[in-house]
Short mmCIF file of C-alpha atoms and ligand atoms in Angstrom, two decimals:
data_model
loop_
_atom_site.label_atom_id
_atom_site.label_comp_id
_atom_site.label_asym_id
_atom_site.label_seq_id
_atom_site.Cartn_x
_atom_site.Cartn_y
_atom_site.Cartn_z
CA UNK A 1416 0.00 0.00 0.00
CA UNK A 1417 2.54 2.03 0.89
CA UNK A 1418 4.46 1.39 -2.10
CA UNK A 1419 2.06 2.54 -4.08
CA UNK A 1420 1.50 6.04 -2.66
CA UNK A 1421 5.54 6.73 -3.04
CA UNK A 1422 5.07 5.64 -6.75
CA UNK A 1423 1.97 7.71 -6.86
CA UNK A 1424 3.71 10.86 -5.32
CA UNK A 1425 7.00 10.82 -7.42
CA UNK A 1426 4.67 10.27 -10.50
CA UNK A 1427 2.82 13.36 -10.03
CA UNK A 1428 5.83 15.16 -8.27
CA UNK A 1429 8.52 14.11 -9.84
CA UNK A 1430 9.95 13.15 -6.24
CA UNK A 1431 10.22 11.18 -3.39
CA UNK A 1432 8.17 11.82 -0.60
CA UNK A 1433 10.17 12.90 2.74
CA UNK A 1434 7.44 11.47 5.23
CA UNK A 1435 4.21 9.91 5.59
CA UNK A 1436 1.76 10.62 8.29
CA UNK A 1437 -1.77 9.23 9.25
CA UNK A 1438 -4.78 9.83 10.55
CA UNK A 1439 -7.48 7.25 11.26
CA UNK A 1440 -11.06 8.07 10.82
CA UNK A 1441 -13.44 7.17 14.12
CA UNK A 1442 -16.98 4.94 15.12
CA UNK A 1443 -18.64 6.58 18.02
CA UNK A 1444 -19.63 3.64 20.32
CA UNK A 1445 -22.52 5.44 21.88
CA UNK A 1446 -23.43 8.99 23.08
CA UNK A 1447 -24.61 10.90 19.45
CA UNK A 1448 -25.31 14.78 18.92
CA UNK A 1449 -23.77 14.90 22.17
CA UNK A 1450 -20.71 16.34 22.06
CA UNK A 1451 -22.12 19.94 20.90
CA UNK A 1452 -24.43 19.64 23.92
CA UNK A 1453 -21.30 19.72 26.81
CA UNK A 1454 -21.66 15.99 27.11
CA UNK A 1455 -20.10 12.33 27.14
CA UNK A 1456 -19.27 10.99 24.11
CA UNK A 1457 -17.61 7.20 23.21
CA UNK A 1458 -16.22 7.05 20.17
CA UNK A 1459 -12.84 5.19 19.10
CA UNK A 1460 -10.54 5.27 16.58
CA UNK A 1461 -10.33 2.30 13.77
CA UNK A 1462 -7.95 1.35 11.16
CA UNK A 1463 -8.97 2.65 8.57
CA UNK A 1464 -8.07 6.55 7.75
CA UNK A 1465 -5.90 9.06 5.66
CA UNK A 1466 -2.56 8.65 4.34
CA UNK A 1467 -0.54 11.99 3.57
CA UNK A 1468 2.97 12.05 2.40
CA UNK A 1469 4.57 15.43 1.62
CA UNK A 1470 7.82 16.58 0.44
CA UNK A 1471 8.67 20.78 0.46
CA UNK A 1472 9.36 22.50 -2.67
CA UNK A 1473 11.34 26.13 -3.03
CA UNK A 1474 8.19 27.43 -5.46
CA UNK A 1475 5.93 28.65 -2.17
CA UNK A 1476 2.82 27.04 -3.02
CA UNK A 1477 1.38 24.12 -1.96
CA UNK A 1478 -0.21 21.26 -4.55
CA UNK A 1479 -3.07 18.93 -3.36
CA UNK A 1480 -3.44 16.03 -4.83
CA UNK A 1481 -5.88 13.22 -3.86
CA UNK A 1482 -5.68 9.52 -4.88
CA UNK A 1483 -9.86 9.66 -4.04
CA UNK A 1484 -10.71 12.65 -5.89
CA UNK A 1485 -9.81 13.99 -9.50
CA UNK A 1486 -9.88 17.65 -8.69
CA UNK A 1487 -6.29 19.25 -7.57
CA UNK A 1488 -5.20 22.25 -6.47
CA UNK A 1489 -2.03 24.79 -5.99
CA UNK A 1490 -2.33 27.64 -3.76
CA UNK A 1491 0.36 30.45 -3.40
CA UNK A 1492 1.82 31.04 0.21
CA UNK A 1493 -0.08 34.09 1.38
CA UNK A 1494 -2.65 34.66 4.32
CA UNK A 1495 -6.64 35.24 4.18
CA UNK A 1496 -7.32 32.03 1.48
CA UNK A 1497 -11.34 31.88 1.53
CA UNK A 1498 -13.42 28.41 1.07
CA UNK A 1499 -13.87 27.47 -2.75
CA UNK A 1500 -16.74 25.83 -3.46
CA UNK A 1501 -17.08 22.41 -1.68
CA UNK A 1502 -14.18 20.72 -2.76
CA UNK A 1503 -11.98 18.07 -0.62
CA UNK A 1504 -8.83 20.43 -0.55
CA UNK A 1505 -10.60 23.21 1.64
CA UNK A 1506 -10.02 21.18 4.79
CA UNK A 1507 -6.02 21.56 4.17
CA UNK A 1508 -6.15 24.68 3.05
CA UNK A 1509 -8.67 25.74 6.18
CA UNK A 1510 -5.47 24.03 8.16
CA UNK A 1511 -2.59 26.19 6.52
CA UNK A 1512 -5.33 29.34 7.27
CA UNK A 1513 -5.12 28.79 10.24
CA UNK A 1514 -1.46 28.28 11.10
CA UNK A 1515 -0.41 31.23 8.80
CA UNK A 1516 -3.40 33.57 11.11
CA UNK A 1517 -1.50 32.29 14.30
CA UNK A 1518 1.89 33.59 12.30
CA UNK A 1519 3.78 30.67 12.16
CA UNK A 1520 6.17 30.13 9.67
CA UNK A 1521 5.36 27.41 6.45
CA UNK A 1522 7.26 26.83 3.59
CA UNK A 1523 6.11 25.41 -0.10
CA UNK A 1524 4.42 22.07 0.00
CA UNK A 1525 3.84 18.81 -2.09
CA UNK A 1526 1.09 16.92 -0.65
CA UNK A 1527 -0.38 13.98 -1.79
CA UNK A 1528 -3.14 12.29 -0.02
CA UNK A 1529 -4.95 9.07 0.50
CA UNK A 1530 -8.10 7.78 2.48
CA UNK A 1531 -9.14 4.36 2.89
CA UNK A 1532 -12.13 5.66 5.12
CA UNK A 1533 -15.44 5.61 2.58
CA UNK A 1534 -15.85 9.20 1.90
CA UNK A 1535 -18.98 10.49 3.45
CA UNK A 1536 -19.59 7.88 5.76
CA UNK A 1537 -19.81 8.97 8.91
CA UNK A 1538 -16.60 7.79 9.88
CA UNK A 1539 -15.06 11.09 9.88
CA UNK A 1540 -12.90 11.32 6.78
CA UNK A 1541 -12.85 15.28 6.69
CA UNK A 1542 -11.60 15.40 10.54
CA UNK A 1543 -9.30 12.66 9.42
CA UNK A 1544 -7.80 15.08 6.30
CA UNK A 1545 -7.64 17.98 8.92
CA UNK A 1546 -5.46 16.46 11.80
CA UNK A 1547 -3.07 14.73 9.25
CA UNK A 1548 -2.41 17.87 7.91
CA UNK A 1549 -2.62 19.98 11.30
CA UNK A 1550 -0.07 16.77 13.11
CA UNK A 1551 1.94 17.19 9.40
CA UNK A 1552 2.22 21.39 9.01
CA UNK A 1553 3.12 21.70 12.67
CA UNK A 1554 5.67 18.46 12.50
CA UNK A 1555 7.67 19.79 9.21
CA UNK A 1556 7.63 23.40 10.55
CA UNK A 1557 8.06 22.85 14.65
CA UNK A 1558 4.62 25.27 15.09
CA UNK A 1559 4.83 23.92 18.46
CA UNK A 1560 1.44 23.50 18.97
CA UNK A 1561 -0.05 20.67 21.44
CA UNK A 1562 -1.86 17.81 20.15
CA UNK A 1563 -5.00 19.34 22.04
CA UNK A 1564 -4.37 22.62 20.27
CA UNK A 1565 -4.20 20.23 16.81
CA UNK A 1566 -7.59 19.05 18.01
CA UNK A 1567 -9.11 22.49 18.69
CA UNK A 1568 -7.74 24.18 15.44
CA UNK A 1569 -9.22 21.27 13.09
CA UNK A 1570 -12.82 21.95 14.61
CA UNK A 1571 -12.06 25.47 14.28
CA UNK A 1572 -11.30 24.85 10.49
CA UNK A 1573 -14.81 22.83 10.10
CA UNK A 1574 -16.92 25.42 11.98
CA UNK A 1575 -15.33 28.31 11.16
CA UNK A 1576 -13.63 27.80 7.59
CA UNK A 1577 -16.18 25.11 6.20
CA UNK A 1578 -19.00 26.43 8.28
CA UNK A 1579 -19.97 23.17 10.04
CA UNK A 1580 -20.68 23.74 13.18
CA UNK A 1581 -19.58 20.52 14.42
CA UNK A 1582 -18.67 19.51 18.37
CA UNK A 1583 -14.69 18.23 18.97
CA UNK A 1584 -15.73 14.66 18.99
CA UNK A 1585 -14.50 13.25 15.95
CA UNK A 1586 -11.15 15.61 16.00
CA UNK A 1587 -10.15 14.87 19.36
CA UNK A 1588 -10.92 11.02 18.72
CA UNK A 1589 -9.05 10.33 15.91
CA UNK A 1590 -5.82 12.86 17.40
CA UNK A 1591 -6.43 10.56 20.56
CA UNK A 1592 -7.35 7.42 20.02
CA UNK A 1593 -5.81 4.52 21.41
CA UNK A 1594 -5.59 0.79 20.06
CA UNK A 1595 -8.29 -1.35 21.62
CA UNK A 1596 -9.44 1.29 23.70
CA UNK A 1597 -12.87 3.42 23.09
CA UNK A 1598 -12.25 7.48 24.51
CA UNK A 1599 -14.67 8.46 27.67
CA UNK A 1600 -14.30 11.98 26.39
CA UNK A 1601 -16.71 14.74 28.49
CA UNK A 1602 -16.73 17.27 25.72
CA UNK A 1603 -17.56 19.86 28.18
CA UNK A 1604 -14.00 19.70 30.12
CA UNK A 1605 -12.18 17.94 27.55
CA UNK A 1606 -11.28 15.06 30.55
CA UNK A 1607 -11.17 11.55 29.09
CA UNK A 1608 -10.32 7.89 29.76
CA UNK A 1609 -9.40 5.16 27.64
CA UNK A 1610 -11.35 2.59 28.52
CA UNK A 1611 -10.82 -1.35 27.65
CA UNK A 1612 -13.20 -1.97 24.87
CA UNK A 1613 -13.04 -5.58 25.53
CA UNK A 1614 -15.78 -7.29 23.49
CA UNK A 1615 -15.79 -10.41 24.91
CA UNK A 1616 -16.18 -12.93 21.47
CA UNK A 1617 -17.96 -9.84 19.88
CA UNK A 1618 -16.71 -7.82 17.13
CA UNK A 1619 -17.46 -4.57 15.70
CA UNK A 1620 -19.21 -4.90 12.53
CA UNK A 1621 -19.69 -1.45 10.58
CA UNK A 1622 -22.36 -1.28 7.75
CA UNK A 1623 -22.22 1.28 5.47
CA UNK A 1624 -25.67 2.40 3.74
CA UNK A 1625 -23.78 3.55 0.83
CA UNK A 1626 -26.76 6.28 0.46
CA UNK A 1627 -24.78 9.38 -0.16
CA UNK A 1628 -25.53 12.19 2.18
CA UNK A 1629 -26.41 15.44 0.47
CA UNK A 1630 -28.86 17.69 2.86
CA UNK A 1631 -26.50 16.37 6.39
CA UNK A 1632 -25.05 19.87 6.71
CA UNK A 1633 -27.97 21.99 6.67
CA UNK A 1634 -29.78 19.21 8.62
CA UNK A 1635 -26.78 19.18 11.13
CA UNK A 1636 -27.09 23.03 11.53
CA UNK A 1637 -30.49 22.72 12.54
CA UNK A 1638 -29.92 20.11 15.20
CA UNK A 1639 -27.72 22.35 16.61
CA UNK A 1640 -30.19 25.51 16.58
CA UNK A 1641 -32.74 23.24 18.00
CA UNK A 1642 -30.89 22.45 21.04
CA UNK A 1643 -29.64 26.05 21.71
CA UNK A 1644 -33.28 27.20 21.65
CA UNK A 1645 -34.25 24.12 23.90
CA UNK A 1646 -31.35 25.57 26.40
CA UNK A 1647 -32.42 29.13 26.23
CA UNK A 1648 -35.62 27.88 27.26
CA UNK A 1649 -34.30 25.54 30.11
CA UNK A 1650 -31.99 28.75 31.40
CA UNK A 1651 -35.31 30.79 32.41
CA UNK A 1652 -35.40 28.33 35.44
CA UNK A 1653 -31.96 26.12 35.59
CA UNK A 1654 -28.09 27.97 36.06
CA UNK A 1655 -27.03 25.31 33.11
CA UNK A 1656 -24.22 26.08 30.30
CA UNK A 1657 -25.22 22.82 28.39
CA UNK A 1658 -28.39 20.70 28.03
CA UNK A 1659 -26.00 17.75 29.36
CA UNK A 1660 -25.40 19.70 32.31
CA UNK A 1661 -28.95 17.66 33.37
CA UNK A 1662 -30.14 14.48 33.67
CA UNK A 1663 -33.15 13.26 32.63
CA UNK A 1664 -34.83 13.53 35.73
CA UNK A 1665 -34.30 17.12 36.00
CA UNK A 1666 -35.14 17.49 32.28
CA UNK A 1667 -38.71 15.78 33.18
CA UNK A 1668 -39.38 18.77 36.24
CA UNK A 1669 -38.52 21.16 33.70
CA UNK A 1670 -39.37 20.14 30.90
CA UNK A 1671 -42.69 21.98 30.83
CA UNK A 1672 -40.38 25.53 30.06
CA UNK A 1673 -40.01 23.93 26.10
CA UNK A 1674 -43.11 24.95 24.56
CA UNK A 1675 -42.18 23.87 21.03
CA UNK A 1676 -42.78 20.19 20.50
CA UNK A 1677 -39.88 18.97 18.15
CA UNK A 1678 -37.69 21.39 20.34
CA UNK A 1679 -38.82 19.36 23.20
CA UNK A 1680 -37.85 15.98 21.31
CA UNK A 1681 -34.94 17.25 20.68
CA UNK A 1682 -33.96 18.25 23.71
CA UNK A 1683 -35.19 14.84 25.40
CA UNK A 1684 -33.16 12.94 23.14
CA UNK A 1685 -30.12 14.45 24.01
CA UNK A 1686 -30.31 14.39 27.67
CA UNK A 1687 -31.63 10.64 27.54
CA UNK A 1688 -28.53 9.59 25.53
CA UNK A 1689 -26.25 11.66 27.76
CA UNK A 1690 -27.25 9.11 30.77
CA UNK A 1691 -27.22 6.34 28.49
CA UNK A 1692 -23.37 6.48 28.25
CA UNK A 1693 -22.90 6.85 31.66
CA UNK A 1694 -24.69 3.25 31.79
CA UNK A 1695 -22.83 2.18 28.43
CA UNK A 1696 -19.40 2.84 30.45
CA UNK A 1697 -20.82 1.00 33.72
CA UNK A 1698 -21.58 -1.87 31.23
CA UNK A 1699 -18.56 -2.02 29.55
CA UNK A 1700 -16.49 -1.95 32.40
CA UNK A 1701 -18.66 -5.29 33.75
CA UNK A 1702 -18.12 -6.65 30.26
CA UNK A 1703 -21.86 -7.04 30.38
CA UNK A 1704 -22.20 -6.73 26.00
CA UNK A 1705 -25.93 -7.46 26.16
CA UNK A 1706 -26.73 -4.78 28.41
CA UNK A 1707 -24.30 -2.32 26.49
CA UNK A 1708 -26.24 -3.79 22.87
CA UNK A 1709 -29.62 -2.88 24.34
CA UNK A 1710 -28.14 1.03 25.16
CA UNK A 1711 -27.25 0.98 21.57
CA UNK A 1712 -30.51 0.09 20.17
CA UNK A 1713 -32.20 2.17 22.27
CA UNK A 1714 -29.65 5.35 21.62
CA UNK A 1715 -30.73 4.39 17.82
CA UNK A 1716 -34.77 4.73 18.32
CA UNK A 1717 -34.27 7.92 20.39
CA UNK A 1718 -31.81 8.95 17.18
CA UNK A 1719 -34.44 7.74 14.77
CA UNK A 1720 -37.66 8.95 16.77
CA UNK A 1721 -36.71 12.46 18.56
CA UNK A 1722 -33.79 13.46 17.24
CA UNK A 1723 -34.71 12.32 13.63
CA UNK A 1724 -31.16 11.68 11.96
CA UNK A 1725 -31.96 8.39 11.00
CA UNK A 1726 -33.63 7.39 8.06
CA UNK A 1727 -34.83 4.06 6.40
CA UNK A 1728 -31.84 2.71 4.81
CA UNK A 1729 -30.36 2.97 8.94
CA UNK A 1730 -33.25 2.05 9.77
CA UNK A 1731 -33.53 -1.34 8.20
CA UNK A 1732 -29.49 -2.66 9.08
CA UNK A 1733 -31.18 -1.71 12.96
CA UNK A 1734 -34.10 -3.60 12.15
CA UNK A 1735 -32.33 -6.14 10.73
CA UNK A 1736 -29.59 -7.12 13.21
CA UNK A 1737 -33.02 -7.13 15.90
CA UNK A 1738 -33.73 -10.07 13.92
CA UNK A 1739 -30.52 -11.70 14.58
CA UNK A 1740 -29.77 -13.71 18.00
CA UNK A 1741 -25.72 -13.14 16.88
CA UNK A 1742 -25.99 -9.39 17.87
CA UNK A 1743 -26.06 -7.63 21.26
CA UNK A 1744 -27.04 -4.26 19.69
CA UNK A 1745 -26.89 -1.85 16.67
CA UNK A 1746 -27.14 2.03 15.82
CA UNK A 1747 -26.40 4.23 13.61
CA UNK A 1748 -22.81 6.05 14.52
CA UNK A 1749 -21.88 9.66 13.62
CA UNK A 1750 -24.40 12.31 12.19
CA UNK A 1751 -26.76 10.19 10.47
CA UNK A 1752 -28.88 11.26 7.38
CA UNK A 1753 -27.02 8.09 5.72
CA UNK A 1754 -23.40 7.42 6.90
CA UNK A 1755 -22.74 4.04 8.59
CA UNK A 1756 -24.32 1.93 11.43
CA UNK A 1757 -22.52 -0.44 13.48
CA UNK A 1758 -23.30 -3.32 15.48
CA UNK A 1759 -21.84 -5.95 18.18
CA UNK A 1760 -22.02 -9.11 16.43
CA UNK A 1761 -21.12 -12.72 17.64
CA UNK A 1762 -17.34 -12.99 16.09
CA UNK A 1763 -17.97 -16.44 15.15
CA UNK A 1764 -20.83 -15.53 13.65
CA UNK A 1765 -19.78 -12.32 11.62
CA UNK A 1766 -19.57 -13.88 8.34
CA UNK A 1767 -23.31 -15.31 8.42
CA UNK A 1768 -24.37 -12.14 9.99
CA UNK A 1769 -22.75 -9.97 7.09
CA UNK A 1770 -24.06 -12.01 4.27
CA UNK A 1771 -27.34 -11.88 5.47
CA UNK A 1772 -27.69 -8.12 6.17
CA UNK A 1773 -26.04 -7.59 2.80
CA UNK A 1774 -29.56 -9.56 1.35
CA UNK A 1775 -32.25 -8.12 3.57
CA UNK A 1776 -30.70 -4.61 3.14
CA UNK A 1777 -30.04 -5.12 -0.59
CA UNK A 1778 -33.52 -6.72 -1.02
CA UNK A 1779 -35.25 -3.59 1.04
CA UNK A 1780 -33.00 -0.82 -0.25
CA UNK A 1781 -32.38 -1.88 -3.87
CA UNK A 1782 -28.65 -1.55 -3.57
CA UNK A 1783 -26.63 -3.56 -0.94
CA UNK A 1784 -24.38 -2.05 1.60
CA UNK A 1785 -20.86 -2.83 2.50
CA UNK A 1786 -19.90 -4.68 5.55
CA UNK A 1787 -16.57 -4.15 7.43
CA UNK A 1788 -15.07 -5.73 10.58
CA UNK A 1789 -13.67 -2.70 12.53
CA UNK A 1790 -10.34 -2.88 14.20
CA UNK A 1791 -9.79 -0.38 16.78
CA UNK A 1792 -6.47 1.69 16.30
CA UNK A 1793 -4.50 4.11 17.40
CA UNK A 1794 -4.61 8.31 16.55
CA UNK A 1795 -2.70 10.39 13.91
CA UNK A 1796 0.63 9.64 13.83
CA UNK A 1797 3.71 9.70 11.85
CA UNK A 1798 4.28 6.36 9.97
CA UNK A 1799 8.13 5.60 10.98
CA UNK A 1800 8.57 3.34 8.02
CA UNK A 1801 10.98 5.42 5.49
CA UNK A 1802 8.96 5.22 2.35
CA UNK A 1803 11.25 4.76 -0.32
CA UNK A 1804 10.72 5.42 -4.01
C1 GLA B 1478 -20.62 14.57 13.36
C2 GLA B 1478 -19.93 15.76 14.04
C3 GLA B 1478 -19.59 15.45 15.51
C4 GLA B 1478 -20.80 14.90 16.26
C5 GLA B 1478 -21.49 13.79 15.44
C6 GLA B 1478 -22.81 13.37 16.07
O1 GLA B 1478 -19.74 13.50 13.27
O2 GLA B 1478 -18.75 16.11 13.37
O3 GLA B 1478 -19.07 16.60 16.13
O4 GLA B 1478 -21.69 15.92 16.58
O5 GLA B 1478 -21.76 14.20 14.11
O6 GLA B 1478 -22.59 12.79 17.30
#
């Protein structure tokens, strides 16, 4: 694999490249729409991700080039660059924005990168692109910034450069992550624990719908309007910075102050889901997998029923692995609207269960899904193997 991205970079660059870096891409366990709401999240880091290898050039500019997209690009070194359209290279070149507004120093750049995470997934491919390059930039140029503040200035480039206005989950997961270990991350104090995600004889199926994703940002935007009008409405009586700042018995005393329905459904949802990682955690810590599979379905109906991120092709991979006595639980993982579910499955039994959710889904659906068995892995990272051309 490797290989082949050196022989891809000195094709288009006439070079070798000096050094490879990568960034995984991330499942969130359990604890969804949460992490813009000041609660805990559980996500982990897999093994799949992105691949950048870069040598420096004396023309100050920096070339993109993606092995998963045709468009390239070649920016001169200057300050104020602005978002172009919606292509892949404005998460690197949000990343060099924001290095070159904090005044340090970057030289010319050949970059050339490569993702193995399916692209709009849910699996967080754009965080993925941003930390390689924010780990990469401020590796090759000693920005000295800490990996926290790498974290931080990739959700910074989302909210503020792309204009999603994303929480730090996925960022600070795949910066963080740790092999075999899920992240107890409170996204409130930025505290976390890597926890043993010991599955027992389960694995960690993911199931991509394949459906791609087109209204998620606008939809995503709106989630996160919903819930700052559901906290304005809670602060008339509570002293709360956060809707996870309650619990959901406190929610049901005061729940009266959200007048708007859906607001109220959204609102629920979130604070629900906030206790139900609290119990995921206690679960996982007693290895007891059925009672962290039946969190996960029910962290899916809330998602599907009050927070309404789901949709039917989720919907029927959910519906599906109910069916199946091989699996402790299933959800959909990351924003929804399409994207990925995942689901505990019986390791013995992953190969039956994949086949058949490939045929119920396919049959349902009309095109079939793909089915991967998720390692968990560790975060960004420089790859220490010299690449050689
Ligand atoms: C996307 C966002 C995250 C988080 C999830 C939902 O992945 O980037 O910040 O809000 O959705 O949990």
């Amino acid at each position: 694999m490797k290989e082949h991205l050196q022989q891809e970079f000195s094709k288009t660059y006439n070079k070798a490249a000096t050094q490879t870096y990568f960034s995984p891409g991330r499942v969130n366990l359990i604890g969804e729409h949460i992490d813009y709401n000041g609660g805990l999240v559980m996500p982990c880091a897999i093994t799949f991700g992105t691949y950048l290898l870069v040598a420096p050039n004396n023309d100050k500019v920096f070339r993109f080039k993606s092995i998963n997209f045709t468009d390239t690009a070649e920016i001169a070194l200057q300050q104020n660059y602005t978002k172009q359209g919606t292509e892949w290279y404005n998460y690197p070149i949000g990343v060099i924005t924001y290095f070159m507004q904090h005044g340090k120093e970057l030289q010319g750049l050949d970059m050339l990168y490569y993702g193995d995470i399916p692209i709009s997934s849910g699996l967080s491919s754009s965080a993925s692109i941003e930390v390689v390059t924010a780990f990469a930039l401020n590796d090759l140029f000693n920005s000295g910034f800490s990996k926290l503040e790498l974290v931080k200035l990739s959700k910074w480039v989302e909210n503020s450069f792309i204009g999603l206005n994303s929480g730090i989950m996925d960022q600070f997961s795949v910066a963080f992550g740790e092999k075999d270990k899920a992240l107890m991350l409170n996204c409130d104090t930025l505290e976390y624990e890597a926890v043993n995600s010991n599955l027992n004889d389960y694995v960690l199926a993911i199931i991509n719908t394949n459906k791609p994703r087109r209204l998620a940002e606008s939809k995503y935007n709106e989630r996160v309007q919903e819930c700052k009008t559901a906290l304005t409405a809670l602060k008339q009586e509570l002293d709360i910075n956060y809707l996870c700042d309650i619990d959901t018995n406190t929610f049901n005393e005061y729940s009266h102050l959200i007048t708007n329905k859906i607001v109220l459904n959204r609102a629920e949802h979130v604070i629900t889901e906030n206790d139900r990682v609290k119990l995921a955690a206690v679960a996982l810590s007693n290895n007891n997998l059925q009672e962290f599979g039946r969190l996960m379905y029910a962290s899916h109906d809330s998602l599907r029923d009050l927070y309404e991120v789901s949709g039917i092709e989720l919907d029927t991979i959910v519906e599906y692995a109910k069916t199946n006595t091989s699996v402790a639980g299933a959800r959909m993982t990351g924003a929804g609207f399409g994207g990925c579910a995942i689901a505990l499955v019986k390791g013995d039994q992953y190969d039956n269960f994949s086949k058949a959710v490939t045929e119920y889904y396919a049959n349902k659906i009309g095109y079939a899904p793909s089915v991967y068995c998720s390692l968990i892995g560790d975060g960004v990272r420089e790859l220490n193997e010299v690449v050689k051309s």
